[in-house]
Short mmCIF file of C-alpha atoms in Angstrom, two decimals:
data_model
loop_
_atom_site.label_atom_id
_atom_site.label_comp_id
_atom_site.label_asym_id
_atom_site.label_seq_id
_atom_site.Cartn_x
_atom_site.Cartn_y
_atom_site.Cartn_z
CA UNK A 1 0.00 0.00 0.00
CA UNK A 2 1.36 3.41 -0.46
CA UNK A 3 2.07 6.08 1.68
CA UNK A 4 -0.99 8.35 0.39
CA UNK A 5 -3.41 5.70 0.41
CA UNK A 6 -2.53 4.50 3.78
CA UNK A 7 -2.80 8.24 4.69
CA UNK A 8 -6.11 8.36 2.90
CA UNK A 9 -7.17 5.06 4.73
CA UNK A 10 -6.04 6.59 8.22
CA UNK A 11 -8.07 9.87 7.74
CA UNK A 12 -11.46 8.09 6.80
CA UNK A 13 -10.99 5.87 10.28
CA UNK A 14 -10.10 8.72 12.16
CA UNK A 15 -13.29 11.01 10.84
CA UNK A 16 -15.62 8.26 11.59
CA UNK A 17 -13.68 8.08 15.22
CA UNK A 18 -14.36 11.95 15.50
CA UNK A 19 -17.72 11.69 14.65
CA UNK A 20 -18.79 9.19 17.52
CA UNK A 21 -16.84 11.37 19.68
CA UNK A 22 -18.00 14.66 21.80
CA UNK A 23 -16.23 17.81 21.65
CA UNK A 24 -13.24 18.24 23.66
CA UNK A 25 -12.65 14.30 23.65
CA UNK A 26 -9.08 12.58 23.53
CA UNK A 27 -8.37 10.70 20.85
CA UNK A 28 -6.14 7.54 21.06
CA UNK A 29 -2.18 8.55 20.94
CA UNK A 30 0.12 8.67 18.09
CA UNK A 31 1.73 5.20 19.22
CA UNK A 32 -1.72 3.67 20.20
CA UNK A 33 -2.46 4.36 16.40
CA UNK A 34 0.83 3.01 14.98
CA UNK A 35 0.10 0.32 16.94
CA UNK A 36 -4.00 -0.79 15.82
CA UNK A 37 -3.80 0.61 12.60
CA UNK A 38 0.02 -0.96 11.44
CA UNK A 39 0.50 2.61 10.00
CA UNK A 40 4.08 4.23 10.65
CA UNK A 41 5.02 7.51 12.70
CA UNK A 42 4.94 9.60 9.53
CA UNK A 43 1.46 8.18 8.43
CA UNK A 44 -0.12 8.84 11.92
CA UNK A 45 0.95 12.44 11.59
CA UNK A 46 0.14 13.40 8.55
CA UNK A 47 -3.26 12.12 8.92
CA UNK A 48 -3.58 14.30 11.93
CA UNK A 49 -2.49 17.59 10.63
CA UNK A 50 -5.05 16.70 7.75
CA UNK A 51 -8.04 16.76 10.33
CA UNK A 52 -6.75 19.86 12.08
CA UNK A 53 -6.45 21.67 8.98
CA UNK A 54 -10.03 20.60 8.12
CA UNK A 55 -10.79 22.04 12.02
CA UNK A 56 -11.59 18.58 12.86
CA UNK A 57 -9.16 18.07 15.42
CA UNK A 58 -7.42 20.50 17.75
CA UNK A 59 -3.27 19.21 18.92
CA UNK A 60 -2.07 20.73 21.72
CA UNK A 61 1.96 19.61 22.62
CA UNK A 62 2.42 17.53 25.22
CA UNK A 63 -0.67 16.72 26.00
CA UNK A 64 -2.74 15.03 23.00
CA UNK A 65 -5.23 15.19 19.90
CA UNK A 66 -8.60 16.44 20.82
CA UNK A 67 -11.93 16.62 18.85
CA UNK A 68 -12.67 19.82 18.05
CA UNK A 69 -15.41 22.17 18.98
CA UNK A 70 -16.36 23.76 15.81
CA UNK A 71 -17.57 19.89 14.65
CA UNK A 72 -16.74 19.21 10.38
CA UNK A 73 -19.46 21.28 8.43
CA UNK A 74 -22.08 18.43 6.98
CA UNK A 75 -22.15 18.21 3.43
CA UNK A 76 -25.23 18.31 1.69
CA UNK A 77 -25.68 16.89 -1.96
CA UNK A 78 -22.27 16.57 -2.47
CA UNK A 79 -21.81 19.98 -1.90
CA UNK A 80 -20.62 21.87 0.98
CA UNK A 81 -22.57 23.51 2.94
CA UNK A 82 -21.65 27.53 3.51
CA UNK A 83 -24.94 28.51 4.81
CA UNK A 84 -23.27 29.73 7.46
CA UNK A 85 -21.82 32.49 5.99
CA UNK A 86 -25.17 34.20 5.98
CA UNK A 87 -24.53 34.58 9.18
CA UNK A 88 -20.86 35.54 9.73
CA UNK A 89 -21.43 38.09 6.77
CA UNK A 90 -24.34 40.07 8.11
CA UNK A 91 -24.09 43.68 8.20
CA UNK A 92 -20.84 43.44 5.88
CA UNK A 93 -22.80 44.60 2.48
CA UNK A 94 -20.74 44.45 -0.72
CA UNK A 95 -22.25 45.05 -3.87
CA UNK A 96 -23.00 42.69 -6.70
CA UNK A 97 -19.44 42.79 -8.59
CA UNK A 98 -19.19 44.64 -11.94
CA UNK A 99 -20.17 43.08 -15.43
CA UNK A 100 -17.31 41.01 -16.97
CA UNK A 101 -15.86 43.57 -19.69
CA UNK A 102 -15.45 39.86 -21.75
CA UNK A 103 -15.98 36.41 -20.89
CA UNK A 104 -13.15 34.30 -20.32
CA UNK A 105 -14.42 31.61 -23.25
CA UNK A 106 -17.52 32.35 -25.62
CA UNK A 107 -19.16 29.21 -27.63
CA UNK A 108 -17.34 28.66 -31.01
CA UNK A 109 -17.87 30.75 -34.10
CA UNK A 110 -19.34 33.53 -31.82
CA UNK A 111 -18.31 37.01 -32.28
CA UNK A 112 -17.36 39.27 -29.84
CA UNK A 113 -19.42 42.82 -29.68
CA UNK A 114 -18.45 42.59 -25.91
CA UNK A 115 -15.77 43.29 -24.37
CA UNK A 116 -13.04 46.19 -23.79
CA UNK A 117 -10.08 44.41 -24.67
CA UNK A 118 -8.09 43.89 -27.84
CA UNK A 119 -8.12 40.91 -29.88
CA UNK A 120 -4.81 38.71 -29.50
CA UNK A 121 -3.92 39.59 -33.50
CA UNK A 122 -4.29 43.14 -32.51
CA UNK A 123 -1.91 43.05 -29.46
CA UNK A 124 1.92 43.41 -29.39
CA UNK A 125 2.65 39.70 -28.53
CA UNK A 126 5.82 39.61 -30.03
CA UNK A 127 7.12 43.08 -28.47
CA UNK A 128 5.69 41.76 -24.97
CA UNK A 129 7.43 39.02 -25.20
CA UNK A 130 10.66 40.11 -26.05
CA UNK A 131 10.22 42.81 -23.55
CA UNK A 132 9.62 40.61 -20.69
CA UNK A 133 12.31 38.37 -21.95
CA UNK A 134 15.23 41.47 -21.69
CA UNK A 135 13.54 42.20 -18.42
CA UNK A 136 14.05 39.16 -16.47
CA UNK A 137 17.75 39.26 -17.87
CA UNK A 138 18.54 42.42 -15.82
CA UNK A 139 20.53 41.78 -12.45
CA UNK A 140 18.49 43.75 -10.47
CA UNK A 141 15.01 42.16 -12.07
CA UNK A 142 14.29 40.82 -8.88
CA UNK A 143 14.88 43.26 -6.06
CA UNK A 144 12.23 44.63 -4.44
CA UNK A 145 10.83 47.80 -6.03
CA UNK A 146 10.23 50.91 -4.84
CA UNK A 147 6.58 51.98 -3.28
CA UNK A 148 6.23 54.52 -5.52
CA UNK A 149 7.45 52.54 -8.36
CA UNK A 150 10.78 52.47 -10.68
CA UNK A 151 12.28 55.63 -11.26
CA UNK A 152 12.74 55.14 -15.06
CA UNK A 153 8.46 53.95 -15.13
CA UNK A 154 7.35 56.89 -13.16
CA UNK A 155 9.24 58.71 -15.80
CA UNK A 156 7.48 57.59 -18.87
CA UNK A 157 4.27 57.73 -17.22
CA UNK A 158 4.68 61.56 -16.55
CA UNK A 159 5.77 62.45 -19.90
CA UNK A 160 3.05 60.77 -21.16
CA UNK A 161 1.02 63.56 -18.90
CA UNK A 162 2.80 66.46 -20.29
CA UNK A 163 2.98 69.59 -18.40
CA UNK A 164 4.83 70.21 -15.47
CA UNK A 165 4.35 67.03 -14.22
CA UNK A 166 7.45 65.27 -12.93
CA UNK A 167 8.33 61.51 -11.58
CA UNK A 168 7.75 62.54 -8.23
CA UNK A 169 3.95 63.11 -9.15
CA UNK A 170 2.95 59.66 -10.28
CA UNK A 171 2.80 56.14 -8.40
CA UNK A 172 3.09 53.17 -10.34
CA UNK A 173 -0.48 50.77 -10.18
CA UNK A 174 -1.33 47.54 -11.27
CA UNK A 175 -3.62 48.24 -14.00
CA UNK A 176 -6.10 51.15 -13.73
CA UNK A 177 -9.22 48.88 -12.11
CA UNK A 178 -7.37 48.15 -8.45
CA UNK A 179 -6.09 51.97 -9.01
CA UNK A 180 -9.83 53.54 -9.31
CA UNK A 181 -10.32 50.97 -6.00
CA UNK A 182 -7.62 52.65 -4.03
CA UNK A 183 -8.07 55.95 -4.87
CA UNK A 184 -12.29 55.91 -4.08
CA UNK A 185 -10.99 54.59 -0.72
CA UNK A 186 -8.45 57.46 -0.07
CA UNK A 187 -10.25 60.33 -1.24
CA UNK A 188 -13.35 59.61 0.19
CA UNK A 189 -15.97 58.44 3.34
CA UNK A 190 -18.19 55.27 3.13
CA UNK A 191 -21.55 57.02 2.62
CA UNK A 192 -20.02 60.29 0.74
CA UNK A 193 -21.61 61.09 -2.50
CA UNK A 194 -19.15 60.72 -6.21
CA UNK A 195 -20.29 62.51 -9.36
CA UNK A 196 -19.97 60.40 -12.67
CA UNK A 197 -20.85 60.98 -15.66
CA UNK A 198 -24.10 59.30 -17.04
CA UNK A 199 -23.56 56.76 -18.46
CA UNK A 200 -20.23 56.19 -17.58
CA UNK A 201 -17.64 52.70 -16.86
CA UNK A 202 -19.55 50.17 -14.66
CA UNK A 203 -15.91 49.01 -13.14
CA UNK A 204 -15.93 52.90 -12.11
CA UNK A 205 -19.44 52.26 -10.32
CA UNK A 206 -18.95 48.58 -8.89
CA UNK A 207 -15.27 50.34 -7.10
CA UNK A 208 -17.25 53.65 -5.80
CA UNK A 209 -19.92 51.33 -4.36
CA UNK A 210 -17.66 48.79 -2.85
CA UNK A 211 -16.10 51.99 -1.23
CA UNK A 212 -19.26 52.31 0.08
CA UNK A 213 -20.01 55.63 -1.71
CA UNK A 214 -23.26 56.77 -3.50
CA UNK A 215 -22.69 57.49 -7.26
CA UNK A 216 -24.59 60.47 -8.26
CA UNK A 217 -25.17 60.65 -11.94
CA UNK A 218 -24.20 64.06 -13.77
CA UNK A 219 -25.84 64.16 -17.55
CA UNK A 220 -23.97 64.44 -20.27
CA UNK A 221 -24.36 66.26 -24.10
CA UNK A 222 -23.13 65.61 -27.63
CA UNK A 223 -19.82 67.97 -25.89
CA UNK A 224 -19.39 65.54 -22.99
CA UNK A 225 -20.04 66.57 -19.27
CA UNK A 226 -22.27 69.49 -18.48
CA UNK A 227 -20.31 71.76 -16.46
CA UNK A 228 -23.55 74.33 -15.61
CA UNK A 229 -25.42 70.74 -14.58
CA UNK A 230 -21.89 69.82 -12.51
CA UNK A 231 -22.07 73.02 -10.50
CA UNK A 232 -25.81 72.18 -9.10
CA UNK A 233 -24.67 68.96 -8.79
CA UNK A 234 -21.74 69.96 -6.08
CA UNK A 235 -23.80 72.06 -5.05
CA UNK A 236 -26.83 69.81 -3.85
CA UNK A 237 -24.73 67.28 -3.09
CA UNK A 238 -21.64 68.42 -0.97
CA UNK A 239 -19.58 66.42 -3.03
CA UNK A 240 -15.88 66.67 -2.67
CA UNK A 241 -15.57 63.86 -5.64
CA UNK A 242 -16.12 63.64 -9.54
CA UNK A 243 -14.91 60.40 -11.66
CA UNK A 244 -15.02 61.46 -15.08
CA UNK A 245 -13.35 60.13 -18.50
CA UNK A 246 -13.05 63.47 -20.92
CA UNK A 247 -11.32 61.36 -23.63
CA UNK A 248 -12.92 58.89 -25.69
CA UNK A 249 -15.76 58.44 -22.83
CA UNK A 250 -16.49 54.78 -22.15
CA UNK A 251 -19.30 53.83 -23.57
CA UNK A 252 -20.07 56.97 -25.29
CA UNK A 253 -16.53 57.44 -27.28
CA UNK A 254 -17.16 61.54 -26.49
CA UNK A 255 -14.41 63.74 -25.75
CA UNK A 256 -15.04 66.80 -23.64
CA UNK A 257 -15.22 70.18 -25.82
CA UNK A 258 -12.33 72.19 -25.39
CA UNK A 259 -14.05 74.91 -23.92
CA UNK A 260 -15.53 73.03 -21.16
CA UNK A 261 -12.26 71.00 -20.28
CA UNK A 262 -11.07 74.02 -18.32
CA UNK A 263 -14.79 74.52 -17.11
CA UNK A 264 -14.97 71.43 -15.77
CA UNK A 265 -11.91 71.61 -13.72
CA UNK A 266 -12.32 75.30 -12.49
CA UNK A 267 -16.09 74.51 -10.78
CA UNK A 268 -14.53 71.04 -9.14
CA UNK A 269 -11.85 73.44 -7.60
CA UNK A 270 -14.69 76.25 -6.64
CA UNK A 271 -16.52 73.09 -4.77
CA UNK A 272 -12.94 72.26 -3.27
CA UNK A 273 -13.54 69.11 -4.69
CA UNK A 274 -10.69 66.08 -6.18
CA UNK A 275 -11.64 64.93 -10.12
CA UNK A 276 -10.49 61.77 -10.95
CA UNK A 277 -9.43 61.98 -14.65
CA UNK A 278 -9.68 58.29 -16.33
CA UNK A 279 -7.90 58.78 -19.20
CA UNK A 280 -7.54 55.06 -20.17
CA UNK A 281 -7.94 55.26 -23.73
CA UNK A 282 -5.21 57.85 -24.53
CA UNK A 283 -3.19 55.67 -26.29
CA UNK A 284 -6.70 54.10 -28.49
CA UNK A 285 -7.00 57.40 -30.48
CA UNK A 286 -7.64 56.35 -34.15
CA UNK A 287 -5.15 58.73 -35.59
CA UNK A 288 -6.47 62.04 -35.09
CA UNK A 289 -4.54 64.61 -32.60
CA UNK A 290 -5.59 63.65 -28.64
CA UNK A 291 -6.39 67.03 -26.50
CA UNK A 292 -3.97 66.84 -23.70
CA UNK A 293 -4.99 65.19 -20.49
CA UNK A 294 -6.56 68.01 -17.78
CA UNK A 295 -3.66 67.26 -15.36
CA UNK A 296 -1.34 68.79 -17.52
CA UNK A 297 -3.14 72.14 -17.18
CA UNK A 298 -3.69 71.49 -13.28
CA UNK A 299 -1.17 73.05 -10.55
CA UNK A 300 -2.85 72.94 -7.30
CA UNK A 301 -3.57 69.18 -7.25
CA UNK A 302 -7.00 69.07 -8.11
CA UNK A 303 -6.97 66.38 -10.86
CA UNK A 304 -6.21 63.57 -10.42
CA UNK A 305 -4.68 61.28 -13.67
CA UNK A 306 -4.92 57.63 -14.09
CA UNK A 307 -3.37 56.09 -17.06
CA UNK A 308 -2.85 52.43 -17.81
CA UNK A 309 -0.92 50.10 -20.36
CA UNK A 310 -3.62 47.57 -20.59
CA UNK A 311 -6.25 48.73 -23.12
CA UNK A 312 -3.30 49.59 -25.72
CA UNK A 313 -1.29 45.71 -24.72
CA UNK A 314 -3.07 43.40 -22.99
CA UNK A 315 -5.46 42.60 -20.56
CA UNK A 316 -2.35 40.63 -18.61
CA UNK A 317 0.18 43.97 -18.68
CA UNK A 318 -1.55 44.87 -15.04
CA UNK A 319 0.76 48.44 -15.23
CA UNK A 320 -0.72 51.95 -14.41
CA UNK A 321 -0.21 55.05 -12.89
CA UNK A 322 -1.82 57.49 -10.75
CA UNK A 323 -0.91 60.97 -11.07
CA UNK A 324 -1.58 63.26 -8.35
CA UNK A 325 0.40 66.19 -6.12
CA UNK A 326 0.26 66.99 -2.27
CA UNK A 327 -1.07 65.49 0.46
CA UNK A 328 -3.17 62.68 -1.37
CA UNK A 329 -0.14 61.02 -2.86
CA UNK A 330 1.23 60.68 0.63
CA UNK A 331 -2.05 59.14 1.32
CA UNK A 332 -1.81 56.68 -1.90
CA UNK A 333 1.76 55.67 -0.45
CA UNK A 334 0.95 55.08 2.68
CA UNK A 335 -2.77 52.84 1.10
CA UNK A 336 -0.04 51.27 -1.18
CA UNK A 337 2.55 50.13 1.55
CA UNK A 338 -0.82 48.69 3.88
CA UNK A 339 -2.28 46.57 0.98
CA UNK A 340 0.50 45.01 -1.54
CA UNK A 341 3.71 47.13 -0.58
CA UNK A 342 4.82 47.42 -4.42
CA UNK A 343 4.21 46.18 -7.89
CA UNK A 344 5.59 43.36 -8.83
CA UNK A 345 9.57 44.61 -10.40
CA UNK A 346 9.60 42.10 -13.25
CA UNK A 347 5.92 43.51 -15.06
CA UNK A 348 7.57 47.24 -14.14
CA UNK A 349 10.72 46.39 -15.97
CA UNK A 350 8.99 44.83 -18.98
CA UNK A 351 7.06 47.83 -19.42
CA UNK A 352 9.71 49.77 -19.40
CA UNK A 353 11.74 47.68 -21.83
CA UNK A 354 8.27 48.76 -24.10
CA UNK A 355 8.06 52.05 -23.60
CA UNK A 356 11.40 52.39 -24.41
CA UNK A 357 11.90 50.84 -27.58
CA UNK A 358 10.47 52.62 -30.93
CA UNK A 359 8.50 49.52 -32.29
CA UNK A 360 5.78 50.60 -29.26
CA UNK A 361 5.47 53.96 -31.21
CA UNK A 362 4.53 51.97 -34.54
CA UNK A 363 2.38 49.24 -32.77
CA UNK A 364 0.41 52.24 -31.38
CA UNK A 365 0.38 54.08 -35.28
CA UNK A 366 -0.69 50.62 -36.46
CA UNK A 367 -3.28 49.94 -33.65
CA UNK A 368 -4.49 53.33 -34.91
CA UNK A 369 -5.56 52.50 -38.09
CA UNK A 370 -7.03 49.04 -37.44
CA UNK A 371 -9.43 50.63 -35.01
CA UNK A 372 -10.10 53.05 -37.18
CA UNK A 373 -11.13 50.88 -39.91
CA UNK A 374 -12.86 48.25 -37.69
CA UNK A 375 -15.05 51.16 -36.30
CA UNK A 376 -15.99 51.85 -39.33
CA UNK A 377 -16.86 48.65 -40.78
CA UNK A 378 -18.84 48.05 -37.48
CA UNK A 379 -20.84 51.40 -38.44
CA UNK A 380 -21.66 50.86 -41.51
CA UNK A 381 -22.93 47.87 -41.14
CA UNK A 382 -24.98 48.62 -38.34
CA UNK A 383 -26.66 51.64 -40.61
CA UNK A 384 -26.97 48.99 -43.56
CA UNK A 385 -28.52 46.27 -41.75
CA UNK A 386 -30.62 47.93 -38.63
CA UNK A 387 -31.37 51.94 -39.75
CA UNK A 388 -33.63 52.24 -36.64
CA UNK A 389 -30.73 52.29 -34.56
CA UNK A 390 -29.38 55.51 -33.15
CA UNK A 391 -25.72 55.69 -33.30
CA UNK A 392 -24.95 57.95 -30.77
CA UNK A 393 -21.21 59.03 -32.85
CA UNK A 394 -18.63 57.27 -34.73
CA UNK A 395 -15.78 58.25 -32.20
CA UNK A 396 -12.67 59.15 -33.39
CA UNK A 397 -11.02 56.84 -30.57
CA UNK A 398 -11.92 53.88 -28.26
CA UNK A 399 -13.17 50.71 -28.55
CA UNK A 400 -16.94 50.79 -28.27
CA UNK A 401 -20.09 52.25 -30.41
CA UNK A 402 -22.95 53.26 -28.14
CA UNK A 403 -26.08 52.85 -29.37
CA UNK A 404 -29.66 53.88 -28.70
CA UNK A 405 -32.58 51.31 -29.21
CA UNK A 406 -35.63 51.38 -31.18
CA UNK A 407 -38.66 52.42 -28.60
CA UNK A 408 -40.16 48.69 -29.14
CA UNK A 409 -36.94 46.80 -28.18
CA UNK A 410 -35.56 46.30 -24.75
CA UNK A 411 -31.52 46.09 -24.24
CA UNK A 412 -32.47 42.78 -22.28
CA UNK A 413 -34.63 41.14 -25.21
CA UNK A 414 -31.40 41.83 -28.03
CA UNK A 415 -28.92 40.73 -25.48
CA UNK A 416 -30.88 37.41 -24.36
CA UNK A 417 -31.47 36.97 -28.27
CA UNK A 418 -28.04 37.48 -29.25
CA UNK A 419 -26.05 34.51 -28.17
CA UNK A 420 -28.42 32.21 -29.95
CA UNK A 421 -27.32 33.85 -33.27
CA UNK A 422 -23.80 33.70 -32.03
CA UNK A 423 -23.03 37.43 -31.41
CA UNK A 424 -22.49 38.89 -27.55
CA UNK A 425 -23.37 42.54 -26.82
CA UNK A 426 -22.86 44.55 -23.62
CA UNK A 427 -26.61 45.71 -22.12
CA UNK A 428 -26.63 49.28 -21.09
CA UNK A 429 -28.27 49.54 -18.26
CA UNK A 430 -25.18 48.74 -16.37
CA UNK A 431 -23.65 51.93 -17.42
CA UNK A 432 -26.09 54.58 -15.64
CA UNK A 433 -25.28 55.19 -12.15
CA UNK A 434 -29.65 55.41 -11.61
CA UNK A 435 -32.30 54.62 -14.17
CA UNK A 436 -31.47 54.54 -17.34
CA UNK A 437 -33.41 56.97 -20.03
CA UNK A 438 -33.43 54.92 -22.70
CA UNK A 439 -32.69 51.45 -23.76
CA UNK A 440 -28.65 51.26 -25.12
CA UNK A 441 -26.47 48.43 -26.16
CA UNK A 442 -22.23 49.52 -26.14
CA UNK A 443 -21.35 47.17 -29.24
CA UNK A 444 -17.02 46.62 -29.32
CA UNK A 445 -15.48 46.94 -32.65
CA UNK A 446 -11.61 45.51 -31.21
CA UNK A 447 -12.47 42.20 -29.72
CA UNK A 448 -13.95 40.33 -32.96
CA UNK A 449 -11.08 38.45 -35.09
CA UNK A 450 -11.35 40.17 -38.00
CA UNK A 451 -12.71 43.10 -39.16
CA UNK A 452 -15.35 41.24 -41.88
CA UNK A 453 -16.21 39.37 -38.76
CA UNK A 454 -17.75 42.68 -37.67
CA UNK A 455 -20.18 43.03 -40.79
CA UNK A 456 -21.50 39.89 -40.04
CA UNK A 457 -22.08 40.12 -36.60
CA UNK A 458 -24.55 42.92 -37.35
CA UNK A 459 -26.48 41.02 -39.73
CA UNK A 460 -26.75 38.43 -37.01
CA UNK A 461 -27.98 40.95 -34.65
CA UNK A 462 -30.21 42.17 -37.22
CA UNK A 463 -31.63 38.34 -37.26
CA UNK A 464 -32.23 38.04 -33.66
CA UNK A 465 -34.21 41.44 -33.47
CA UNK A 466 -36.41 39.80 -36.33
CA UNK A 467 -36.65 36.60 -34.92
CA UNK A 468 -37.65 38.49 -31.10
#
């Protein structure tokens, strides 16, 4: 018999033993077990750590192996039984988590509307790989990094800023989700109200409300945030926070008017108020000129930037930054030293190695003009095969089309009939902070394989609206 059956054996008498038993009972000694069982030393003790891992058992040195008093949870159906948890979570409310931007695995020969990632033929595998690869050659690849991040990092990220913004302004994230987390939780209360945009990114919401704060929806125009409808809103609210995304607005794909980028920063400032600038799709312009970010314009410290690698790589390059001046980036330090002390040095030094070397500059020019074209396929063939849709604007970055629905079709009916003609679409209602005025879907254009792929996943959608 081997050593992990005999182990196995052992547990399976000794659970049965623990079950007759009472809590705080002895069991029988190690050598009265060698002994009955004809088990060896090793055997015996294995077997016991096994039951006090499971909280059968309690050991206590010197003295014996005792049944436990938090008896082996029953299981029920062959599965096991956390009803219990009811109980232990009570008054610990956390809210349902966000949508998935793109399921892990969709059923073969659907395409992809869903989604805010790149497709793997339009990320820069190759580059990636050879970054990572000169990376983990560097002698130092493997020391621990800096809080704040590598010097060289924090240096890219701020020129990618612009302004006066300097390396000593910017901490180094992983990935701009956990960054929106941490930075909700350090600027403000549980219970304090945050102005977003509406619609806006449901990640954005599902952080805020895990914070525990109440999103408070701010309307939007064809020119991006209202800043006369902003002003009431700070003003009715108290609110000393605004989320907001002025460039290539997810879902929307709006950028905020130049006139009202300065607005929009001046009344947060009157209100004494932090904005939170997401400006994750700086690098997913489709090859027109991007306005610069509002941090680069801000010298008090009211904006707040956050940037991130992941939209223009990959969903696994988890690298951001957060760019912010005075006391709150003493705050983010001190949140970043409590929760995971640094990003991991290895992912910091391959994005360096990418940001460094001139084929990122042509990946991004070529990333460019396949989004460009892809969003364009995608909205033609939406106004060819379903005219009744409202195309909110053919954005001139991003990933997404946002799209209004005929009165007599619900978001929920198309997106339940969708997968059955083998096309996923992201509903809409998850991107208003309260009710929504109208049903939308947000229909990707960079997850599909290939751009033809795009033309036919609107006739498809086209098919389940008839068939609904």
């Amino acid at each position: 018999m081997s050593d992990g059956s005999s182990i196995e054996t052992l547990v399976a008498i000794l659970r049965a033993e623990v079950a007759r038993l009472s809590p705080g009972d002895r069991l029988p000694s190690s050598r009265d077990l060698i002994v009955r069982h004809g088990v060896g030393p090793v055997t015996v003790s294995r077997a016991i750590a096994l039951l006090a891992a499971e909280g059968a058992v309690v050991t206590r040195p010197g003295s014996g192996t005792y049944v436990s008093a938090r008896r082996p949870r029953p299981v029920v159906g062959g599965e096991p039984d956390t009803s219990w948890q009811a109980v232990a979570l009570a008054g610990r409310h956390v809210p349902p988590e966000a949508p998935d931007e793109q399921p892990e695995r969709l059923p073969a020969g659907t395409v992809a509307l869903s989604g805010g990632y790149l497709h793997e033929s339009l990320q820069p595998t190759r580059l990636l790989g050879g970054a990572l690869a000169r990376a983990a050659r560097r002698p130092d690849a493997w020391h621990r990094a800096p809080a704040a991040g590598l010097s060289t990092l924090r240096t890219l990220f701020a020129r990618q800023v612009g302004g006066d913004v300097g390396p000593e302004d910017v901490l180094v994230t992983g990935g701009g989700q956990g960054a929106l987390s941490m930075l909700f939780r350090a600027v403000a209360a549980p219970g304090d109200p945050v102005l977003v945009e509406s619609p806006t990114y449901p990640g954005a919401l599902a952080a805020a409300r895990a914070a525990g704060l109440r999103p408070v929806p701010v309307p939007m125009d064809e020119h991006g945030l209202r800043p006369d409808l902003l002003a009431d809103a700070f003003a009715m609210t108290g609110a000393r926070l605004l989320y907001c995304q002025p460039t290539f607005h997810n879902p929307t794909g709006t950028v905020l008017a130049p006139e009202r980028r300065r607005q929009v920063v001046d009344v947060a400032r009157a209100a004494g108020a932090f904005l939170v600038e997401d400006d994750f799709a700086r690098l997913l312009g489709h090859g027109r000129p991007v306005p610069r970010p509002l941090a680069a314009d801000d010298r008090d410290g009211t904006v707040i930037h956050l940037g991130s690698l992941t939209k223009p790589a990959s969903p696994s390059l988890r690298i951001g930054a957060v760019t912010a001046r005075g006391p709150v980036m003493r705050r983010l330090l001190g949140m970043r030293r409590v929760d995971d002390f640094f990003i991991a040095r290895p992912l910091q030094e391959a994005a360096v190695e990418l940001l460094s070397t001139p084929a990122w500059d042509r990946h991004l020019r070529t990333l460019a003009t396949s989004l460009r074209h892809r969003c364009a396929v995608l909205a033609d063939a939406l106004a060819r095969e379903l005219p009744g849709w409202d195309l909110h604007r053919v954005p001139e970055g991003g990933l997404h089309l946002w799209l209004r629905l005929p009165a007599h079709l619900t978001e929920t009916d198309v997106a339940n009939a969708a997968p059955a003609h083998r096309v996923s679409v992201n509903p809409g209602q998850p991107h208003f902070p309260a009710e929504a005025p109208a049903a939308h879907l947000r229909l990707g254009f960079a997850a599909a394989a290939e751009p033809a792929d795009l033309a036919e996943a609107a006739a498809r959608l086209a098919a389940a609206t008839r068939a609904g």
